[in-house]
Coordinates of C-alpha atoms and ligand atoms in Angstrom, one line a residue:
X111 CA -11.0 158.4 94.7
X112 CA -7.8 160.6 92.8
X113 CA -6.5 160.6 89.2
X114 CA -3.7 160.0 88.1
X115 CA -1.8 161.7 85.7
X116 CA 0.9 160.5 83.0
X117 CA 3.6 160.8 85.6
X118 CA 1.9 159.3 88.1
X119 CA 0.1 156.4 85.7
X120 CA 3.5 155.9 84.0
X121 CA 5.1 155.0 87.5
X122 CA 1.8 152.8 88.6
X123 CA 2.4 151.1 85.3
X124 CA 5.9 150.8 85.7
X125 CA 5.8 149.0 88.9
X126 CA 2.6 146.8 87.4
X127 CA 5.4 145.6 84.5
X128 CA 8.0 144.6 87.1
X129 CA 5.2 142.5 89.2
X130 CA 4.3 141.4 86.3
X131 CA 7.2 139.7 84.9
X132 CA 8.2 138.7 88.5
X133 CA 4.8 136.7 88.6
X134 CA 6.1 135.5 84.8
X135 CA 9.5 134.4 87.0
X136 CA 8.2 132.4 89.5
X137 CA 5.6 130.7 87.6
X138 CA 2.7 132.2 88.3
X139 CA -0.3 132.6 85.5
X140 CA -1.9 135.8 85.9
X141 CA -6.4 135.8 86.1
X142 CA -8.6 138.7 85.6
X143 CA -11.8 138.4 88.1
X144 CA -14.8 141.1 88.3
X145 CA -14.3 144.3 90.2
X146 CA -18.1 143.7 91.5
X147 CA -18.4 140.8 93.4
X148 CA -21.0 139.0 96.3
X149 CA -21.4 140.8 98.7
X150 CA -21.3 137.9 101.3
X151 CA -17.7 136.7 100.1
X152 CA -15.5 139.6 99.8
X153 CA -17.2 140.0 103.9
X154 CA -16.5 136.3 104.9
X155 CA -13.2 136.8 107.2
X156 CA -12.6 140.2 105.7
X157 CA -12.0 141.0 109.4
X158 CA -14.3 144.0 111.2
X159 CA -12.2 147.2 109.4
X160 CA -12.4 145.6 106.3
X161 CA -15.8 144.9 106.8
X162 CA -16.9 148.9 107.5
X163 CA -15.0 150.1 105.3
X164 CA -17.0 148.6 101.9
X165 CA -18.6 150.3 99.2
X166 CA -21.9 148.3 98.9
X167 CA -25.1 148.2 97.1
X168 CA -27.8 146.8 95.2
X169 CA -27.5 146.0 91.7
X170 CA -30.8 145.9 89.5
X171 CA -30.9 143.1 90.0
X172 CA -31.7 143.5 93.5
X173 CA -28.5 141.4 94.5
X174 CA -26.4 143.1 97.5
X175 CA -22.5 143.6 95.8
X176 CA -19.5 145.3 97.1
X177 CA -16.0 146.6 94.8
X178 CA -13.5 143.9 95.8
X179 CA -11.7 145.8 99.0
X180 CA -8.8 142.4 98.1
X181 CA -8.1 139.8 95.4
X182 CA -7.7 136.9 98.1
X183 CA -12.0 136.6 98.3
X184 CA -12.3 136.2 94.7
X185 CA -9.5 133.8 93.9
X186 CA -10.3 131.7 96.6
X187 CA -13.4 132.1 95.4
X188 CA -12.2 130.6 91.2
X189 CA -10.2 127.8 94.0
X190 CA -12.7 126.1 95.1
X191 CA -15.3 125.9 92.4
X192 CA -14.6 126.2 88.3
X193 CA -10.4 125.3 89.3
X194 CA -11.2 122.5 92.3
X195 CA -9.9 120.0 89.9
X196 CA -6.7 121.7 89.0
X197 CA -3.4 119.7 90.4
X198 CA -1.9 121.7 93.3
X199 CA 0.2 123.5 93.4
X200 CA -2.0 126.2 92.0
X201 CA 0.2 129.7 91.3
X202 CA -1.7 132.6 90.5
X203 CA -1.3 136.4 90.4
X204 CA -3.6 139.3 89.5
X205 CA -3.3 143.2 89.8
X206 CA -6.1 145.8 89.5
X207 CA -7.2 148.1 91.5
X208 CA -9.1 147.9 94.9
X209 CA -11.9 149.7 96.6
X210 CA -11.5 151.2 100.7
X211 CA -13.9 153.6 102.6
X212 CA -10.8 154.4 103.7
X213 CA -9.8 158.1 105.5
X214 CA -7.8 159.3 102.4
X215 CA -4.2 160.5 103.8
X216 CA -0.5 160.0 101.3
X217 CA -0.4 156.1 100.7
X218 CA -4.0 156.0 102.3
X219 CA -6.5 156.0 98.6
X220 CA -10.2 155.0 98.7
X221 CA -9.5 153.2 94.8
X222 CA -5.5 151.8 95.2
X223 CA -3.4 149.1 93.2
X224 CA -2.0 146.3 94.7
X225 CA -0.5 143.3 92.8
X226 CA -1.5 139.3 94.3
X227 CA 0.6 136.1 94.2
X228 CA -1.9 133.0 95.3
X229 CA -0.3 129.4 96.0
X230 CA -2.8 126.8 96.3
X231 CA -2.4 123.2 97.5
X232 CA 0.5 123.1 100.0
X233 CA 1.4 122.9 103.1
X234 CA 4.5 122.9 103.3
X235 CA 7.1 125.8 104.7
X236 CA 8.9 126.0 101.4
X237 CA 5.4 127.7 100.1
X238 CA 5.2 130.3 102.3
X239 CA 9.2 130.3 101.8
X240 CA 8.8 130.8 98.3
X241 CA 6.0 133.5 99.1
X242 CA 8.5 135.6 101.2
X243 CA 11.2 134.9 97.9
X244 CA 8.9 135.8 95.5
X245 CA 8.1 139.5 97.7
X246 CA 12.1 139.7 98.2
X247 CA 12.5 139.8 94.5
X248 CA 10.1 141.5 93.6
X249 CA 11.5 144.3 96.0
X250 CA 14.5 144.0 94.8
X251 CA 14.2 144.2 91.3
X252 CA 12.3 147.4 91.4
X253 CA 16.0 148.9 93.2
X254 CA 13.9 149.1 96.4
X255 CA 16.6 149.6 99.3
X256 CA 17.0 148.3 103.0
X257 CA 12.6 147.3 103.1
X258 CA 12.3 145.1 105.6
X259 CA 10.4 141.7 106.2
X260 CA 8.2 142.4 109.4
X261 CA 7.1 138.9 109.9
X262 CA 5.1 137.2 112.7
X263 CA 2.6 134.2 113.4
X264 CA -0.7 134.4 114.2
X265 CA -0.8 130.2 115.8
X266 CA 1.3 131.7 118.7
X267 CA -1.9 134.5 120.3
X268 CA -3.7 131.8 119.1
X269 CA -2.7 128.5 119.6
X270 CA -3.0 130.3 123.5
X271 CA -6.3 131.5 123.0
X272 CA -7.4 127.9 122.1
X273 CA -6.1 126.7 124.8
X274 CA -8.0 128.6 126.6
X275 CA -11.2 127.3 125.2
X276 CA -12.1 131.5 123.8
X277 CA -13.7 131.3 120.5
X278 CA -13.5 132.0 116.9
X279 CA -15.1 135.0 117.4
X280 CA -13.3 136.6 120.6
X281 CA -9.9 135.6 119.4
X282 CA -10.7 137.3 115.9
X283 CA -11.9 140.5 118.2
X284 CA -8.7 140.0 120.4
X285 CA -6.9 140.2 116.9
X286 CA -8.4 143.2 115.8
X287 CA -7.4 144.8 118.9
X288 CA -3.6 143.5 117.8
X289 CA -4.3 144.6 114.3
X290 CA -4.4 148.3 116.0
X291 CA -1.8 148.3 118.4
X292 CA -4.0 148.4 121.3
X293 CA -2.5 145.6 123.2
X294 CA -3.8 147.3 126.8
X295 CA -7.3 147.2 125.6
X296 CA -6.8 143.2 124.2
X297 CA -5.3 142.7 128.1
X298 CA -8.5 143.8 129.8
X299 CA -11.3 142.9 127.4
X300 CA -9.1 139.1 128.1
X301 CA -9.3 139.3 131.7
X302 CA -13.2 140.8 131.7
X303 CA -13.7 137.5 130.2
X304 CA -12.2 136.2 132.7
X305 CA -8.7 134.8 130.9
X306 CA -6.3 133.1 133.1
X307 CA -3.8 134.9 135.2
X308 CA -0.9 132.4 133.7
X309 CA -2.1 133.0 129.7
X310 CA -2.5 137.0 130.5
X311 CA 1.1 137.8 131.9
X312 CA 2.2 135.0 128.7
X313 CA 0.2 137.5 126.2
X314 CA 1.7 140.3 127.6
X315 CA 5.5 138.8 127.4
X316 CA 5.0 137.8 124.0
X317 CA 3.3 141.3 123.1
X318 CA 6.6 143.0 124.3
X319 CA 9.1 140.3 121.4
X320 CA 10.9 141.8 118.4
X321 CA 13.6 141.3 117.2
X322 CA 15.8 141.6 114.3
X323 CA 17.6 137.8 115.1
X324 CA 15.1 135.8 114.6
X325 CA 17.5 132.6 116.0
X326 CA 16.5 134.0 119.6
X327 CA 14.1 135.5 119.1
X328 CA 12.6 131.5 118.5
X329 CA 13.8 130.8 121.1
X330 CA 12.7 133.5 123.8
X331 CA 9.5 132.8 122.1
X332 CA 9.3 129.3 122.8
X333 CA 10.8 129.4 126.4
X334 CA 7.6 131.7 127.3
X335 CA 4.8 129.8 125.6
X336 CA 6.0 126.3 127.0
X337 CA 2.8 125.8 128.7
X338 CA 1.1 125.8 125.1
X339 CA 1.2 123.4 122.3
X340 CA -0.6 124.4 119.8
X341 CA 1.5 127.8 120.3
X342 CA 4.5 125.6 120.3
X343 CA 3.7 123.8 116.9
X344 CA 3.3 127.4 115.2
X345 CA 6.8 128.8 116.8
X346 CA 8.4 125.4 115.3
X347 CA 7.0 126.2 111.9
X348 CA 7.5 129.0 111.3
X349 CA 11.6 129.1 112.7
X350 CA 11.3 126.1 109.6
X351 CA 10.0 128.7 107.1
X352 CA 13.2 130.9 108.3
X353 CA 15.3 128.9 107.9
X354 CA 14.8 128.4 104.4
X355 CA 15.2 131.9 104.2
X356 CA 19.1 132.2 105.1
X357 CA 20.5 132.0 101.5
X358 CA 23.1 134.9 100.1
X359 CA 20.6 136.2 97.6
X360 CA 17.8 136.8 100.2
X361 CA 18.2 140.5 100.6
X362 CA 15.3 141.9 103.2
X363 CA 15.8 142.4 106.4
X364 CA 14.0 140.0 108.8
X365 CA 12.3 141.3 112.1
X366 CA 10.5 138.6 114.2
X367 CA 7.4 140.4 116.0
X368 CA 5.6 137.6 118.2
X369 CA 2.3 140.2 118.9
X370 CA 2.1 141.2 115.4
X371 CA -1.0 140.6 113.6
X372 CA -3.1 142.1 110.6
X373 CA -6.9 142.9 110.2
X374 CA -8.5 140.3 107.9
X375 CA -10.0 136.7 109.8
X376 CA -9.0 134.6 107.6
X377 CA -4.7 134.0 108.2
X378 CA -4.2 130.2 110.0
X379 CA -0.4 130.5 109.7
X380 CA 3.0 132.3 109.2
X381 CA 1.8 136.7 108.7
X382 CA 3.9 139.8 107.6
X383 CA 4.2 142.6 106.1
X384 CA 6.6 145.4 103.9
X385 CA 8.3 148.0 104.3
X386 CA 11.2 151.0 104.3
X387 CA 12.8 153.0 107.6
X388 CA 11.5 156.2 105.1
X389 CA 7.5 155.0 105.3
X390 CA 5.4 154.4 108.8
X391 CA 2.8 152.3 106.6
X392 CA 3.4 148.6 105.1
X393 CA 4.6 148.5 101.2
X394 CA 2.2 145.0 101.3
X395 CA 1.0 142.0 103.4
X396 CA 0.4 138.7 103.0
X397 CA 0.5 135.1 104.8
X398 CA -1.0 131.7 105.1
X399 CA -4.2 131.3 104.8
X400 CA -5.3 127.4 105.1
X401 CA -9.2 127.6 106.1
X402 CA -10.9 130.4 103.3
X403 CA -11.7 127.9 100.9
X404 CA -13.4 125.4 102.7
X405 CA -15.8 128.0 103.7
X406 CA -16.5 128.7 99.7
X407 CA -16.6 124.3 99.0
X408 CA -15.5 122.3 102.0
X409 CA -12.2 121.4 101.1
X410 CA -9.7 121.5 102.6
X411 CA -6.9 123.5 100.2
X412 CA -4.1 124.9 101.5
X413 CA -2.9 128.4 100.8
X414 CA -0.4 131.4 101.5
X415 CA -0.1 134.5 99.3
X416 CA 1.0 137.9 99.9
X417 CA 0.0 141.2 98.1
X418 CA 2.6 144.5 97.0
X419 CA 0.4 147.9 97.3
X420 CA 1.4 149.3 94.0
X421 CA 1.1 153.3 95.4
X422 CA 3.0 152.6 97.9
X423 CA 5.7 151.3 95.7
X424 CA 5.8 153.9 93.7
X425 CA 5.3 156.2 97.4
X426 CA 8.8 153.7 98.1
X427 CA 10.8 154.3 95.7
X428 CA 9.6 158.0 95.0
X429 CA 11.5 158.4 98.9
X430 CA 14.3 156.7 97.9
X431 CA 15.0 158.7 94.8
X432 CA 14.7 155.6 92.9
X433 CA 12.2 156.1 90.6
X434 CA 13.3 155.4 87.0
X435 CA 13.3 157.9 84.6
X436 CA 11.6 156.9 81.4
X437 CA 13.7 157.6 79.2
X438 CA 12.8 157.6 75.3
X439 CA 16.3 158.5 73.8
X440 CA 14.3 159.9 71.4
X441 CA 10.4 162.1 70.7
X442 CA 9.7 163.3 66.5
X443 CA 7.7 165.5 65.5
X444 CA 7.4 165.1 62.1
X445 CA 5.7 169.0 61.2
X446 CA 3.7 168.9 57.7
X447 CA 4.8 172.7 55.8
X448 CA 0.6 172.6 54.3
X449 CA -2.5 170.6 54.5
X450 CA -1.3 168.5 51.5
X451 CA 1.8 167.1 53.3
X452 CA -0.2 165.5 56.4
X453 CA -1.2 162.1 54.9
X454 CA 2.1 161.2 53.3
X455 CA 3.2 162.7 56.9
X456 CA 1.5 160.5 58.4
X457 CA 3.2 157.4 56.4
X458 CA 6.8 158.2 57.0
X459 CA 5.6 157.8 60.8
X460 CA 4.1 154.8 60.3
X461 CA 7.1 154.3 58.7
X462 CA 9.2 154.7 62.5
X463 CA 7.3 153.4 64.3
X464 CA 7.4 150.2 62.6
X465 CA 11.4 150.6 63.2
X466 CA 9.8 151.1 67.1
X467 CA 10.5 155.5 67.2
X468 CA 8.0 157.7 68.9
X469 CA 6.7 159.5 66.5
X470 CA 3.9 162.6 66.9
X471 CA 2.0 164.5 63.5
X472 CA 1.6 167.9 64.2
X473 CA -2.5 168.1 65.3
X474 CA -2.9 171.5 65.8
X475 CA -2.4 172.9 62.2
X476 CA 0.4 175.1 63.4
X477 CA 2.9 176.6 60.5
X478 CA 6.3 175.5 61.2
X479 CA 7.9 178.3 63.3
X480 CA 5.0 178.0 65.6
X481 CA 5.0 174.1 65.6
X482 CA 8.9 174.8 66.0
X483 CA 8.2 176.4 69.3
X484 CA 5.8 174.3 70.6
X485 CA 8.3 171.2 70.1
X486 CA 11.6 172.5 72.2
X487 CA 8.6 173.3 74.9
X488 CA 7.4 170.5 75.0
X489 CA 10.8 168.5 75.3
X490 CA 11.1 166.9 71.3
X491 CA 14.4 165.7 70.2
X492 CA 13.7 165.7 66.4
X493 CA 11.6 167.6 64.1
X494 CA 11.1 166.0 61.0
X495 CA 9.6 169.0 58.3
X496 CA 8.6 167.9 55.6
X497 CA 7.6 169.6 52.3
X498 CA 6.2 169.2 49.2
X499 CA 10.1 169.3 47.3
X500 CA 11.0 167.3 49.9
X501 CA 8.6 165.0 49.3
X502 CA 9.0 164.5 45.5
X503 CA 12.8 163.6 46.4
X504 CA 11.7 161.4 49.0
X505 CA 13.8 163.2 51.2
X506 CA 12.9 165.0 54.6
X507 CA 14.4 167.6 56.4
X508 CA 15.1 166.6 60.0
X509 CA 16.3 169.5 62.5
X510 CA 18.2 168.1 65.7
X511 CA 16.5 170.2 69.0
X512 CA 18.6 170.7 71.2
X513 CA 21.9 171.0 68.4
X514 CA 19.3 174.0 66.7
X515 CA 21.3 172.3 63.8
X516 CA 18.9 170.8 60.6
X517 CA 20.1 168.9 57.3
X518 CA 18.3 167.4 54.5
X519 CA 18.0 163.6 54.4
X520 CA 16.2 160.6 52.4
X521 CA 13.7 159.5 53.1
X522 CA 14.9 155.5 53.2
X523 CA 17.7 156.5 55.6
X524 CA 16.0 157.9 58.0
X525 CA 15.8 155.2 60.7
X526 CA 19.3 154.4 60.4
X527 CA 20.0 157.6 61.0
X528 CA 17.8 158.7 64.4
X529 CA 18.8 155.4 65.6
X530 CA 22.7 155.7 65.9
X531 CA 24.0 156.2 69.0
X532 CA 24.3 159.6 70.3
X533 CA 27.7 161.1 70.5
Ligands
HAM2 P1 -3.9 144.3 102.9 O1 -2.4 143.9 104.3 O2 -5.0 144.5 103.4 O3 -3.5 142.7 102.9 O4 -3.4 144.6 101.7 C1 -1.8 144.9 101.0 C2 -1.4 145.8 100.7 O5 -2.4 147.0 100.2 C3 -0.9 146.8 102.1 O6 0.0 146.1 102.4 C4 -0.9 148.4 101.4 O7 -0.5 148.6 101.0 C5 -2.0 148.4 100.0 N1 -3.1 148.9 100.5 C6 -4.1 148.3 101.8 N2 -4.4 149.7 101.5 C7 -4.6 150.2 100.9 C8 -5.1 151.7 100.8 N3 -6.2 151.8 100.9 N4 -4.4 152.8 99.7 C9 -3.5 152.6 100.0 N5 -2.8 151.4 99.3 C10 -3.1 150.2 100.3 C11 -4.4 142.4 101.6 O8 -5.1 142.6 101.1 C12 -4.4 140.3 101.3 N6 -5.3 140.1 100.0 C13 -3.3 140.0 101.2 C14 -2.5 138.5 100.7 C15 -2.6 138.1 99.8 N7 -3.3 137.4 101.9 C16 -2.8 136.5 101.6 N8 -2.8 136.6 100.2

């Protein structure tokens, strides 16, 4: 796991803040759930690959627990218990660290951060569209460009496999192979399991349908799957959702991919991931999962959600040169000329901070000249030098570091002087 030094930590928090603002603007309220949960809860429907990558241990009470690899299971647990009677729809937001024993590499860490949005209680296409619109708003708001939403629907392939009488377990095995883009292995597996030639041909065609033109793609998938009623219903649902995204302020480019699958096993409807051309890894992912809550409580509560990956959004913005510099107009250092001046320096510092200025007080006991050269090195814009004579007159020496000019100013005028815009 990584240590995040100030520059990195600041960037991560910047995205986190934007994600929280997006939640607020769309009516999603934040919940905070524990990092450690019962293994069984986290393992349910998380998919074989993710299950293998969980940090699992036994706690002192002998319980098998794990570090959360995602938020969805924890939020679904709350939905099935404490929030089950709350009026629907319920919109919930979470943000924090997650843990997966992935092979560390560019954009893939064992500890990473996600923002997570879940909408419970509606199975209508407008709730799927809402999650996609929210995703688009967040990516646009942080300044990302040329991003793309890769979209599919698990109901297409699962629908075909259901009509061909494949069990849920076998369907999940196929979806895991497709998630790893092992289409040939998936077809061979199905053949061994006695899949009909018609089904194999249909799937082969589906795996090859990808296009940036949703309407013609929908027509193409419909034609290929015309013999499979359940799959056709999924395509209709997908078409309805995509239709709701056709408005001016929706920025994301869409890529419809009929053979697209995701590793998580709980999805029942639309699935999607976000990408930028500069990076091969997904910046986030989500989809509809109508049966997960039922697994925990017996109640049928439909749900749809998305989790943007915060670390990868930082990488994408860095790649596009879009990381905003944290601009602090002023960084002020107060230098007491002797030890008696430390306490009065704290007093001035507190006055300035109350006015929203960023202020440090010299803490190394350095002489004024050493403190000044340190201030230069650290990008301090203004130093304030406080000595007994100035204190007696309620003044302070203000030095503008870049300009190398200094003047004695009244303490009561400091805030006005420091806050006035630079010429
Ligand atoms: P996921 O696709 O497993 O979905 O993860 C979402 C995002 O988390 C990924 O696209 C990626 O940006 C980030 N991520 C995943 N693993 C790592 C890693 N090892 N290092 C860095 N970033 C990573 C979910 O977690 C679902 N719970 C999303 C969801 C919410 N579906 C419905 N509601």
